[in-house]
CSV table of N, CA and C in Angstrom, one decimal:
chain,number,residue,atom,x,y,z
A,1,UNK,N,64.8,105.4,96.0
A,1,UNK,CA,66.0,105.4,96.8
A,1,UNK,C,66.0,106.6,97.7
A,2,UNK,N,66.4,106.1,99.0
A,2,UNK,CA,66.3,107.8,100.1
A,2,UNK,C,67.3,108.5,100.0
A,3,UNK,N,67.3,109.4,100.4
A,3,UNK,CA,68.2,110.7,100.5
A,3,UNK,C,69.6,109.8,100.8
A,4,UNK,N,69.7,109.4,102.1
A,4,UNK,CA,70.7,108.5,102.5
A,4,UNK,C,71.4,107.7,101.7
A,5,UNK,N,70.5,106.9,100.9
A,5,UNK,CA,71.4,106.0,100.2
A,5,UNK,C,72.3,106.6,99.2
A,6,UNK,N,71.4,107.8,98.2
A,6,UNK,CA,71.9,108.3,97.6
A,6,UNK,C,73.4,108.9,97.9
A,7,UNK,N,73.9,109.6,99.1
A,7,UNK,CA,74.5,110.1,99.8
A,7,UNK,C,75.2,109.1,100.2
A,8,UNK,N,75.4,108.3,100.5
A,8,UNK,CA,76.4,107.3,100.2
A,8,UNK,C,76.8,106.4,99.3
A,9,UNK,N,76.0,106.7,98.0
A,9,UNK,CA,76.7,105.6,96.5
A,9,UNK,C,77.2,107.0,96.4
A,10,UNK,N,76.9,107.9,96.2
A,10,UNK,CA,78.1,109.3,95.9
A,10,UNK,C,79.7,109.3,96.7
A,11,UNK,N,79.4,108.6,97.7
A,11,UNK,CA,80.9,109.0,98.8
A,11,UNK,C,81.7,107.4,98.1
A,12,UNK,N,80.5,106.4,98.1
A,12,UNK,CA,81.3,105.3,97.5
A,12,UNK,C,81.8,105.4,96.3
A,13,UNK,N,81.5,106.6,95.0
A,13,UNK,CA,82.1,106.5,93.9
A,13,UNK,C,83.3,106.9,94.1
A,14,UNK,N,83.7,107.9,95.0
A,14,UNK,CA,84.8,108.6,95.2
A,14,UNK,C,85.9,107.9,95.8
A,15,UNK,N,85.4,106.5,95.8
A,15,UNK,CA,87.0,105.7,96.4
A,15,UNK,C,87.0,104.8,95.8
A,16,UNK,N,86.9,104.5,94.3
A,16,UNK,CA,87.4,103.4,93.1
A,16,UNK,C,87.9,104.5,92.3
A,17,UNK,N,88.1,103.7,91.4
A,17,UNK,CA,89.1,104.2,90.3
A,17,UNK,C,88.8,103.1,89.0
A,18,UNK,N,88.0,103.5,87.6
A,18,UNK,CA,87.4,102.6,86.3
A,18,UNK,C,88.9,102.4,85.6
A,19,UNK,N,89.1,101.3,85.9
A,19,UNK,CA,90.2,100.7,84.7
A,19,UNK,C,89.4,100.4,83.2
A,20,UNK,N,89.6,101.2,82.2
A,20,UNK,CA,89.2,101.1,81.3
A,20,UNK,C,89.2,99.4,80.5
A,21,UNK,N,90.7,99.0,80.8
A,21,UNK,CA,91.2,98.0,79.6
A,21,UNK,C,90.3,96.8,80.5
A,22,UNK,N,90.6,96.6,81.7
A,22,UNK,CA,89.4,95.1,82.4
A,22,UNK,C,88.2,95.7,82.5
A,23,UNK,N,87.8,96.9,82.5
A,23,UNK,CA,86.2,96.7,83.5
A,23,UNK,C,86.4,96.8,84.8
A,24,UNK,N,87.6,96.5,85.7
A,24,UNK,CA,87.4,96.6,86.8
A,24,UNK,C,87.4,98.1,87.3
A,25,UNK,N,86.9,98.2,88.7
A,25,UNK,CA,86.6,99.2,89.4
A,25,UNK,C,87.2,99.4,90.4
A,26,UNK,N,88.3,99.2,90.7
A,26,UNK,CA,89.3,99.0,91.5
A,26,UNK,C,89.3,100.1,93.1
A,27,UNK,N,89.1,99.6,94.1
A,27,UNK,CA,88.7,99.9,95.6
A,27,UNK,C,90.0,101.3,96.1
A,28,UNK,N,89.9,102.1,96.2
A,28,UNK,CA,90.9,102.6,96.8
A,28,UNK,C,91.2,103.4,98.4
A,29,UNK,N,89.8,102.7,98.8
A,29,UNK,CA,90.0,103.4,100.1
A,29,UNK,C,90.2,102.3,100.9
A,30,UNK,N,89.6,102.3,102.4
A,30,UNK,CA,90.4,101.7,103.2
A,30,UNK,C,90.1,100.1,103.0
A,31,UNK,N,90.7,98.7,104.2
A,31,UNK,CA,91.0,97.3,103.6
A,31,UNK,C,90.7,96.9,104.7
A,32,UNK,N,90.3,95.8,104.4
A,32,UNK,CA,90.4,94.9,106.1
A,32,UNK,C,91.9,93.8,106.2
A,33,UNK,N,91.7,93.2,107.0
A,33,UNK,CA,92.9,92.4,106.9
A,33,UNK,C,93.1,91.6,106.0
A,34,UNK,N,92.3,91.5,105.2
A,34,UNK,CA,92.7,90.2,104.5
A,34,UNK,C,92.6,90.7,103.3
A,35,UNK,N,92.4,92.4,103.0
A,35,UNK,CA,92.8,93.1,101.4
A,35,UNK,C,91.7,93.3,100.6
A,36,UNK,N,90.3,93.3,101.8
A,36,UNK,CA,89.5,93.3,100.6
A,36,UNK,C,88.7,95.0,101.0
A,37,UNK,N,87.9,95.4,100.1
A,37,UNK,CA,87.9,97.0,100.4
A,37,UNK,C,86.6,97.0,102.0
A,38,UNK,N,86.7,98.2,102.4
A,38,UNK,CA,85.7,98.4,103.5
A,38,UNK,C,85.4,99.5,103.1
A,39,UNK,N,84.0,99.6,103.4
A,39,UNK,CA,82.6,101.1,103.5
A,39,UNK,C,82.0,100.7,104.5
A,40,UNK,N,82.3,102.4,105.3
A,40,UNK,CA,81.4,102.8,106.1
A,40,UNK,C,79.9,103.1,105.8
A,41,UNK,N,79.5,102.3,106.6
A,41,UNK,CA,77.8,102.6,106.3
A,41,UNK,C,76.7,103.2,107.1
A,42,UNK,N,77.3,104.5,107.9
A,42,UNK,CA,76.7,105.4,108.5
A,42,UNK,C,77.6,105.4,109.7
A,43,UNK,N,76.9,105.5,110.9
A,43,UNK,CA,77.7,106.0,111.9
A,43,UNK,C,78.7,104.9,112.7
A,44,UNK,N,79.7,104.6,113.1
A,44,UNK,CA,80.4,104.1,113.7
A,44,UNK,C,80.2,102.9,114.5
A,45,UNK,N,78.5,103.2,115.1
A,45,UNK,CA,78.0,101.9,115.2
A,45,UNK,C,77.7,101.1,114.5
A,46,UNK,N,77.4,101.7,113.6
A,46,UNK,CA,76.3,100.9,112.4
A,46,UNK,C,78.0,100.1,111.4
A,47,UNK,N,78.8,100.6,111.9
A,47,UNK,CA,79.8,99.4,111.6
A,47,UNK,C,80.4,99.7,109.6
A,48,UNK,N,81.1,98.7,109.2
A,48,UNK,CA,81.3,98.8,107.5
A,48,UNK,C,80.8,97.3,107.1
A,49,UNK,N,80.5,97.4,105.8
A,49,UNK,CA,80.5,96.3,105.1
A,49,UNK,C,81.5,96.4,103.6
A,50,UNK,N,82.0,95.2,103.6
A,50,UNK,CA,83.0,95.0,102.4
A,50,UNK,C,82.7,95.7,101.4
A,51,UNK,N,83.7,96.2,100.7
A,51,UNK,CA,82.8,97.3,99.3
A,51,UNK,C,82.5,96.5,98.5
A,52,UNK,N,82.8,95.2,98.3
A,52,UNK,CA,82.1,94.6,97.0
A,52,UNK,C,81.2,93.9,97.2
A,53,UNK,N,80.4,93.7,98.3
A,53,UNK,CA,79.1,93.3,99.0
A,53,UNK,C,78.5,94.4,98.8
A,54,UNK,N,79.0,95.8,99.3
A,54,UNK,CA,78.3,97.3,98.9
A,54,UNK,C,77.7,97.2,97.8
A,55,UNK,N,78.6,96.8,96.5
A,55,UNK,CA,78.4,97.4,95.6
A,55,UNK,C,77.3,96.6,94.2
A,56,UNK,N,77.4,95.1,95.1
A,56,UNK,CA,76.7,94.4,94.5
A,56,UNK,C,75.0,94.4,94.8
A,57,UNK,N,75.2,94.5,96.8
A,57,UNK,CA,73.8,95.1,96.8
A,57,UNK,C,73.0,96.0,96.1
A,58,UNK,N,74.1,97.3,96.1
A,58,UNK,CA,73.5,98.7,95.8
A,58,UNK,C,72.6,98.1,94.1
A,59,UNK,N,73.0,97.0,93.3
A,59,UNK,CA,73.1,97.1,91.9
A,59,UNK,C,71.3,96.3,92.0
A,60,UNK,N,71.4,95.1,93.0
A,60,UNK,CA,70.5,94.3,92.9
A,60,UNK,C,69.8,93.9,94.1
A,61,UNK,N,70.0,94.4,95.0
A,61,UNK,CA,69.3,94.3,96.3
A,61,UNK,C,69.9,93.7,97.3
A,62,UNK,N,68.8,93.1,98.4
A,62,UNK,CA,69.9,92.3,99.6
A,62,UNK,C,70.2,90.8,99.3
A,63,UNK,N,71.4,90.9,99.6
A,63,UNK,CA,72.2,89.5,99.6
A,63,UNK,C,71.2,88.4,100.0
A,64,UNK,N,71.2,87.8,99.6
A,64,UNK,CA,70.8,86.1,99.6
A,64,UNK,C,71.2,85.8,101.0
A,65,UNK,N,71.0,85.4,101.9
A,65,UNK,CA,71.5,84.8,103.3
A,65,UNK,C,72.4,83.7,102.8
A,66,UNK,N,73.2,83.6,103.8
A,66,UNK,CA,74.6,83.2,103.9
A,66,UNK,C,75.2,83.2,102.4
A,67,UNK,N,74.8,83.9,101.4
A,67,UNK,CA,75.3,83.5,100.5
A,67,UNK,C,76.7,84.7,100.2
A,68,UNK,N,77.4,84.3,99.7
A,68,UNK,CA,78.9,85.1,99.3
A,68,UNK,C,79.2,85.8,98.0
A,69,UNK,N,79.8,86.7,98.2
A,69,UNK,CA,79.6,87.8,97.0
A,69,UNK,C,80.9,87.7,96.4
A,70,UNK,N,80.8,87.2,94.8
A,70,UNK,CA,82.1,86.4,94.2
A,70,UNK,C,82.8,87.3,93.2
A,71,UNK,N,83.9,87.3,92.7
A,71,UNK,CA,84.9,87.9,91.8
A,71,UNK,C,84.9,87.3,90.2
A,72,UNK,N,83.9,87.6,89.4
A,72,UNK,CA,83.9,86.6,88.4
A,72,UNK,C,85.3,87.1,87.2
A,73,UNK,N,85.9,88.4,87.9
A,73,UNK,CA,87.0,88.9,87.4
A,73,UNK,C,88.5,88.5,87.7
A,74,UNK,N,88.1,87.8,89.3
A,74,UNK,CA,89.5,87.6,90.0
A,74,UNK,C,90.1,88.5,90.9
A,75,UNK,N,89.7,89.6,90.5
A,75,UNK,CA,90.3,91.1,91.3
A,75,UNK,C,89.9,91.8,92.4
A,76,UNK,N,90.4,91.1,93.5
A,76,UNK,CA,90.1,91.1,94.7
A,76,UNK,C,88.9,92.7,95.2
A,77,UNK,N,90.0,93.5,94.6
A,77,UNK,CA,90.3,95.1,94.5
A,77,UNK,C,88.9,95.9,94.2
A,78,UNK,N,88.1,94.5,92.7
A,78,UNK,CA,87.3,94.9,92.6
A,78,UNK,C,85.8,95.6,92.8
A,79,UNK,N,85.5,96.4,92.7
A,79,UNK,CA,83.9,96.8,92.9
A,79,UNK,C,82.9,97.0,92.0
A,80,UNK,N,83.4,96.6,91.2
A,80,UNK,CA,82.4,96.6,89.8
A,80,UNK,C,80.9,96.1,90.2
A,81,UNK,N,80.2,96.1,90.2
A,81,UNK,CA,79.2,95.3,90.2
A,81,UNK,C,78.7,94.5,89.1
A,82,UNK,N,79.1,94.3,88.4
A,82,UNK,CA,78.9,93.3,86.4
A,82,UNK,C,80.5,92.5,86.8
A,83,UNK,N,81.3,92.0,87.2
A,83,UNK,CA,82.1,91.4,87.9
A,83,UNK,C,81.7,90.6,89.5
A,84,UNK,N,81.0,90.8,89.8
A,84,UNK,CA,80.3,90.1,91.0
A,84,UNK,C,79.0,89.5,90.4
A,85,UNK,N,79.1,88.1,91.5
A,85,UNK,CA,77.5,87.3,91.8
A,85,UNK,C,77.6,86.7,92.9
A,86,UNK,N,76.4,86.2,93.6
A,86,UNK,CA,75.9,85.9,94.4
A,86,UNK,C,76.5,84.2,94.1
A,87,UNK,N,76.8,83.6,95.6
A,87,UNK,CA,77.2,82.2,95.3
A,87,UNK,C,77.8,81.7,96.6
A,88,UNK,N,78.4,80.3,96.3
A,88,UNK,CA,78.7,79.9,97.9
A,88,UNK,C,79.5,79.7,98.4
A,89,UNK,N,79.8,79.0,99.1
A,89,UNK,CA,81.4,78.9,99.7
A,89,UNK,C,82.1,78.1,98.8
A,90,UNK,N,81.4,77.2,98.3
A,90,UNK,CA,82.0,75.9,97.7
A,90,UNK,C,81.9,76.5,96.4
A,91,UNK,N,80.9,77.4,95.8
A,91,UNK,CA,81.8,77.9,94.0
A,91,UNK,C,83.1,78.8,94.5
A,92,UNK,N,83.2,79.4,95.3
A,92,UNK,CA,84.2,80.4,95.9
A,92,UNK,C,85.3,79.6,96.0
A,93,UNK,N,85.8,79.0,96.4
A,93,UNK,CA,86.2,77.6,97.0
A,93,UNK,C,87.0,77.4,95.3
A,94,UNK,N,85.9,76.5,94.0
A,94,UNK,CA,86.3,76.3,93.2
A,94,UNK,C,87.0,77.8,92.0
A,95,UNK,N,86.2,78.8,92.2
A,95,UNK,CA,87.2,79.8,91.6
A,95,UNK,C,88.3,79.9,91.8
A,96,UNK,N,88.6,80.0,93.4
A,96,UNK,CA,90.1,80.0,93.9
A,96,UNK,C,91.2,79.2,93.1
A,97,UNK,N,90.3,78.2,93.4
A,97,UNK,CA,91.2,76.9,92.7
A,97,UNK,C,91.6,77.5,91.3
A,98,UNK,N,90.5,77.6,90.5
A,98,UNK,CA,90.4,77.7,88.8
A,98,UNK,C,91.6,78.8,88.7
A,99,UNK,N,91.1,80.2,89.7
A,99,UNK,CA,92.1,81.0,89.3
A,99,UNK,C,93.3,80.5,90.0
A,100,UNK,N,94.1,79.9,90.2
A,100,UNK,CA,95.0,79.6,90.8
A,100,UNK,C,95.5,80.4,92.2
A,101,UNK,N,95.0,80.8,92.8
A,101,UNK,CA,94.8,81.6,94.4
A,101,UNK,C,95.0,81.0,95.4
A,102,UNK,N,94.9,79.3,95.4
A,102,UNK,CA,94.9,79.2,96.4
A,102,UNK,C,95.6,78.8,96.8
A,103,UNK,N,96.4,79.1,98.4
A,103,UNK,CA,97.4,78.9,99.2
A,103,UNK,C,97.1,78.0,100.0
A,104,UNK,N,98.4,76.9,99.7
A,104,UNK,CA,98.0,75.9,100.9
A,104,UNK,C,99.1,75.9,101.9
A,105,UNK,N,99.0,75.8,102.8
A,105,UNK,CA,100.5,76.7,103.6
A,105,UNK,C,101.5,74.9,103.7
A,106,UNK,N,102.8,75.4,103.9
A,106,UNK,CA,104.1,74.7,104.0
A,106,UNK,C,104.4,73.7,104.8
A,107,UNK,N,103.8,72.5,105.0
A,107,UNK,CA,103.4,72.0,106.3
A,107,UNK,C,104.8,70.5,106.5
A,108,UNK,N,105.6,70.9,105.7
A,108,UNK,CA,106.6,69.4,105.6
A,108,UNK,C,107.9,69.6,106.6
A,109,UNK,N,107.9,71.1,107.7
A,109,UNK,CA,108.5,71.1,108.7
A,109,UNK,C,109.5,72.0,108.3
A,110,UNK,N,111.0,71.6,109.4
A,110,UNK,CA,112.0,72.2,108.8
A,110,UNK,C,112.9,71.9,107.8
A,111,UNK,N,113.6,72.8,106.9
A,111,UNK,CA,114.0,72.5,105.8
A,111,UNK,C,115.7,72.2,106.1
């Protein structure tokens, strides 16, 4: 592992927080819109990727193409890496469902 990487799983440990009682690893630095964590991954160009894509890579390598990085905890927040796997839209899809998440918006007009 290079210098670099090293140098940034250090800066990434410093923005979760280990919940002892779940396991989870809960994200505490910054969010994108839709709540889920972001890390910077070098210079401004080089843009962020989601921390729990971060953190799944960092555990086991590069992501699978097109493939999606899942919550087998539920917790969005999370960064655990033993809480994530590799999977698709459509198990993603069905977890939502299982954990009850999913929002289907209000569509029967005005009330």
């Amino acid at each position: 592992m290079g210098e670099a990487m090293i140098d940034q799983y250090i800066r990434f440990q410093k923005k979760f927080v280990r919940i002892p009682e779940s396991g989870c690893w809960i994200w505490m630095g910054g969010t994108n819109e839709n709540g889920y964590g972001i890390f910077g991954v070098g210079t401004r160009k080089q843009g962020v990727i989601k921390a729990h894509r971060f953190s799944w890579a960092h555990k086991n390598g590069l992501i699978p193409e097109g493939a999606k990085i899942l919550h087998e905890c539920g917790v969005e927040a999370c960064v655990n890496p033993d809480h994530l796997y590799a999977g698709t839209m459509k198990q993603n899809t069905a977890d939502t469902i299982r954990m009850g998440r999913l929002k289907l918006p209000d569509n029967r007009g005005q009330k």
